[in-house]
Short mmCIF file of C-alpha atoms in Angstrom, two decimals:
data_model
loop_
_atom_site.label_atom_id
_atom_site.label_comp_id
_atom_site.label_asym_id
_atom_site.label_seq_id
_atom_site.Cartn_x
_atom_site.Cartn_y
_atom_site.Cartn_z
CA GLN A 310 25.72 7.85 -17.07
CA ILE A 311 21.62 8.50 -16.10
CA THR A 312 21.13 11.96 -15.64
CA LEU A 313 17.16 13.68 -15.81
CA LYS A 314 16.78 17.30 -15.83
CA GLU A 315 12.71 18.97 -15.13
CA SER A 316 11.78 21.99 -17.34
CA GLY A 317 8.61 23.30 -16.99
CA PRO A 318 6.55 27.16 -15.50
CA THR A 319 8.26 28.69 -12.44
CA LEU A 320 5.08 30.83 -11.87
CA VAL A 321 1.18 29.33 -13.04
CA LYS A 322 -1.94 30.84 -11.85
CA PRO A 323 -4.37 28.83 -9.30
CA THR A 324 -7.21 27.03 -11.57
CA GLN A 325 -4.13 26.96 -14.09
CA THR A 326 -2.97 23.04 -15.11
CA LEU A 327 0.61 22.46 -14.98
CA THR A 328 3.00 20.60 -17.71
CA LEU A 329 6.10 19.79 -16.47
CA THR A 330 9.27 17.99 -19.09
CA CYS A 331 11.28 15.87 -17.66
CA THR A 332 14.23 15.34 -19.43
CA TYR A 333 16.60 12.09 -19.71
CA SER A 334 19.19 10.66 -20.56
CA GLY A 335 21.81 7.24 -19.96
CA PHE A 336 18.94 4.97 -19.76
CA LEU A 337 16.12 3.39 -22.18
CA LEU A 338 12.81 3.19 -21.58
CA SER A 339 11.06 0.38 -23.12
CA THR A 340 10.13 -2.40 -20.10
CA SER A 341 8.67 -2.93 -16.61
CA ALA A 342 11.66 -2.88 -15.04
CA VAL A 343 12.54 0.56 -15.46
CA GLY A 344 10.19 4.07 -14.21
CA VAL A 345 10.76 7.54 -13.91
CA GLY A 346 9.06 9.15 -11.24
CA TRP A 347 7.52 12.70 -10.00
CA ILE A 348 9.14 14.00 -6.21
CA ARG A 349 7.06 17.29 -5.00
CA GLN A 350 9.48 19.06 -2.10
CA PRO A 351 7.11 22.50 -1.23
CA PRO A 352 9.18 25.04 0.68
CA GLY A 353 10.94 23.66 3.69
CA GLU A 354 8.62 20.90 4.11
CA ALA A 355 9.09 16.81 3.35
CA LEU A 356 8.74 15.22 0.02
CA GLU A 357 5.99 13.44 -2.12
CA TRP A 358 5.33 11.26 -4.69
CA LEU A 359 3.19 11.79 -6.94
CA ALA A 360 3.07 9.92 -9.31
CA LEU A 361 5.61 7.29 -11.94
CA ILE A 362 5.44 5.71 -15.45
CA TYR A 363 7.12 1.99 -15.79
CA GLY A 364 8.76 1.06 -19.11
CA ASN A 365 6.38 -0.67 -20.16
CA ASP A 366 3.73 2.73 -19.61
CA ASP A 367 2.32 1.37 -16.34
CA LYS A 368 1.45 4.08 -14.29
CA ARG A 369 0.56 5.04 -10.97
CA TYR A 370 -0.43 7.32 -8.69
CA SER A 371 -0.51 9.15 -5.59
CA PRO A 372 -3.84 8.41 -3.86
CA SER A 373 -4.70 11.92 -2.99
CA LEU A 374 -4.20 13.63 -5.85
CA LYS A 375 -5.10 10.91 -9.11
CA SER A 376 -7.33 12.51 -10.24
CA ARG A 377 -5.41 15.67 -10.97
CA LEU A 378 -1.87 13.81 -12.40
CA THR A 379 -1.57 12.55 -15.84
CA ILE A 380 1.73 10.74 -16.66
CA THR A 381 3.32 9.98 -19.98
CA LYS A 382 5.79 9.20 -21.82
CA ASP A 383 7.89 10.15 -25.20
CA THR A 384 11.10 7.59 -25.59
CA SER A 385 11.53 9.57 -28.99
CA LYS A 386 12.75 12.30 -27.33
CA ASN A 387 13.40 10.77 -24.06
CA HIS A 388 10.96 12.61 -22.59
CA VAL A 389 8.48 11.97 -19.21
CA VAL A 390 6.02 14.77 -18.41
CA LEU A 391 3.71 15.63 -16.06
CA THR A 392 0.49 17.00 -15.67
CA MET A 393 -1.24 18.27 -12.49
CA THR A 394 -4.78 19.64 -13.51
CA ASN A 395 -6.51 23.11 -11.06
CA MET A 396 -2.97 24.48 -9.61
CA ASP A 397 -4.02 25.75 -5.53
CA PRO A 398 -0.92 28.01 -3.53
CA VAL A 399 -0.82 24.95 -1.91
CA ASP A 400 0.75 23.41 -5.15
CA THR A 401 4.15 24.86 -4.86
CA ALA A 402 7.02 23.48 -4.50
CA THR A 403 10.40 22.23 -6.29
CA TYR A 404 9.22 19.02 -7.94
CA TYR A 405 11.65 16.13 -9.06
CA CYS A 406 11.84 13.76 -11.59
CA ALA A 407 13.58 10.52 -10.88
CA HIS A 408 14.84 7.53 -11.80
CA ARG A 409 13.60 4.05 -10.57
CA HIS A 410 15.79 1.20 -9.83
CA VAL A 411 16.08 -1.34 -12.33
CA GLY A 412 14.40 -3.88 -10.76
CA GLY A 413 11.10 -4.42 -8.30
CA GLU A 414 11.92 -2.50 -6.24
CA THR A 415 11.03 1.36 -6.38
CA TYR A 416 13.04 3.74 -5.09
CA PHE A 417 15.04 6.29 -6.41
CA ASP A 418 18.40 5.91 -7.58
CA TYR A 419 19.03 9.63 -9.18
CA TRP A 420 17.43 12.39 -9.36
CA GLY A 421 17.64 15.51 -11.66
CA GLN A 422 18.42 19.15 -9.88
CA GLY A 423 14.43 19.85 -9.19
CA THR A 424 12.22 22.80 -10.61
CA LEU A 425 10.97 25.33 -8.17
CA VAL A 426 6.83 25.88 -9.91
CA THR A 427 4.92 28.44 -7.54
CA VAL A 428 1.78 28.81 -7.78
CA SER A 429 0.26 33.26 -7.58
CA SER A 430 -1.89 35.35 -9.12
CA ASP B 268 -2.00 4.67 2.72
CA ILE B 269 0.68 3.65 4.41
CA GLN B 270 2.12 6.70 6.73
CA MET B 271 5.45 6.36 7.22
CA THR B 272 6.79 8.91 10.56
CA GLN B 273 10.17 9.20 12.13
CA SER B 274 12.27 10.41 14.90
CA PRO B 275 13.42 12.63 16.54
CA SER B 276 12.39 15.87 13.75
CA THR B 277 15.80 17.15 15.08
CA LEU B 278 18.75 15.99 16.25
CA SER B 279 21.99 17.94 17.43
CA ALA B 280 25.19 16.51 17.00
CA PHE B 281 28.53 16.78 17.33
CA VAL B 282 31.31 15.57 14.82
CA GLY B 283 32.52 12.42 15.68
CA ASP B 284 28.71 11.17 17.58
CA ARG B 285 27.25 8.44 16.70
CA VAL B 286 24.15 9.19 15.19
CA THR B 287 20.64 7.43 14.67
CA ILE B 288 17.43 7.83 13.76
CA THR B 289 14.35 5.63 13.24
CA CYS B 290 11.20 5.71 11.23
CA ARG B 291 8.59 3.64 11.61
CA ALA B 292 6.01 2.29 8.75
CA SER B 293 2.52 1.69 10.27
CA GLN B 294 2.39 -1.88 8.54
CA ASN B 295 4.36 -4.31 7.53
CA ILE B 296 6.47 -3.31 5.26
CA HIS B 297 9.05 -6.07 5.63
CA SER B 298 12.40 -4.60 4.63
CA TYR B 299 11.09 -2.07 1.73
CA LEU B 300 12.51 0.59 3.04
CA ALA B 301 15.10 3.31 0.80
CA TRP B 302 17.25 5.91 3.48
CA TYR B 303 18.38 9.60 1.55
CA GLN B 304 20.17 11.67 2.33
CA GLN B 305 19.20 15.91 1.47
CA LYS B 306 20.95 19.17 1.94
CA PRO B 307 19.36 22.43 1.18
CA GLY B 308 19.29 23.39 -2.63
CA THR B 309 20.04 20.36 -3.46
CA ALA B 310 18.17 17.43 -4.81
CA PRO B 311 17.84 13.48 -2.40
CA LYS B 312 20.44 11.91 -2.68
CA LEU B 313 19.89 7.55 -1.87
CA LEU B 314 22.03 6.65 0.55
CA ILE B 315 20.55 2.68 1.94
CA TYR B 316 18.01 0.84 -0.29
CA ARG B 317 16.37 -2.32 0.89
CA ALA B 318 17.02 -1.33 4.69
CA SER B 319 20.33 -2.28 4.75
CA SER B 320 21.58 -2.30 1.18
CA LEU B 321 24.00 -0.09 1.07
CA GLU B 322 23.73 2.33 -2.12
CA SER B 323 27.45 2.55 -4.10
CA GLY B 324 29.71 5.36 -3.78
CA VAL B 325 28.06 5.95 -0.04
CA PRO B 326 29.90 5.72 2.79
CA SER B 327 30.60 3.77 5.13
CA ARG B 328 29.33 5.33 8.30
CA PHE B 329 26.24 4.52 7.22
CA SER B 330 23.48 1.63 7.72
CA GLY B 331 20.92 0.34 8.46
CA SER B 332 18.08 -2.09 9.58
CA GLY B 333 15.26 -3.26 10.49
CA SER B 334 12.47 -4.87 9.18
CA GLY B 335 8.63 -5.25 9.73
CA THR B 336 7.37 -1.94 10.53
CA GLU B 337 10.55 0.06 12.38
CA PHE B 338 13.47 0.69 11.08
CA THR B 339 16.50 3.08 11.92
CA LEU B 340 19.10 4.64 10.17
CA THR B 341 23.17 4.97 11.72
CA ILE B 342 25.74 7.65 11.40
CA SER B 343 29.04 5.66 13.31
CA ARG B 344 30.91 8.87 13.63
CA LEU B 345 29.71 11.97 11.99
CA GLN B 346 31.75 14.33 9.88
CA PRO B 347 30.77 17.69 8.52
CA ASP B 348 29.68 15.93 4.68
CA ASP B 349 26.87 14.97 7.32
CA PHE B 350 24.78 17.88 8.67
CA ALA B 351 21.59 16.93 6.35
CA THR B 352 18.08 16.33 6.95
CA TYR B 353 17.69 12.43 6.10
CA TYR B 354 13.88 11.15 4.56
CA CYS B 355 12.78 7.59 4.77
CA GLN B 356 10.89 5.61 1.39
CA GLN B 357 8.47 2.48 1.69
CA PHE B 358 8.41 0.73 -0.89
CA GLU B 359 6.16 -2.32 0.23
CA THR B 360 2.44 0.08 -1.97
CA TYR B 361 2.41 1.47 -4.20
CA SER B 362 2.23 4.22 -2.72
CA PHE B 363 5.73 5.89 -2.36
CA THR B 364 5.82 7.51 0.98
CA PHE B 365 8.06 8.81 2.33
CA GLY B 366 8.78 10.28 5.92
CA PRO B 367 8.37 13.39 7.71
CA GLY B 368 12.30 13.81 7.56
CA THR B 369 15.27 14.51 10.35
CA LYS B 370 17.08 17.32 9.84
CA VAL B 371 20.54 16.80 12.24
CA GLU B 372 22.36 19.91 13.29
CA ILE B 373 25.47 20.81 14.26
CA LYS B 374 25.62 21.08 17.85
#
């Protein structure tokens, strides 16, 4: 059974760096066919894809946020970590991690519950 | 970047209605499109992938069609559990864009 769960701070100050951890189970993040992505959703707004890491450590980032994002994995802990620098109030959102469908196509078939991050001084 | 649009943004319907939501891509994405359902306070749920393939466990009243730049999600007979927001997502390129969403409300 595949599960994912996000963890991290609920409140960050403007200009700070956000670090979120996705703890996953039920699959091995060890081949190029497997991946974990991060998606966010500001309150009342649409979903926005942020980043994706494959089991072979290949990484993809949203072009609009690429300069601020870093995605890494620690397979010994079953963790995928997203860092976002220079946080701003507009980055207030629920942040989800999700399992990429195994194979050659990137859609997300299992999602974490999400974690709300508020950016405020 | 590929831009995704959805119409309508909000849809009011009765239980039992047939409902159709349209998603358009700014360029050809072949059949690389997924549909998700999201209820308030919960994570999105995958309904359809590759434009028309039904995810395991999803009721057969949901169906998807289209290719290229225009796609539709159809709910054949709307059920009370189907009132939610629906998002499309393209995966043709390495920028996995979501549409702005369509909220299906009770009429």
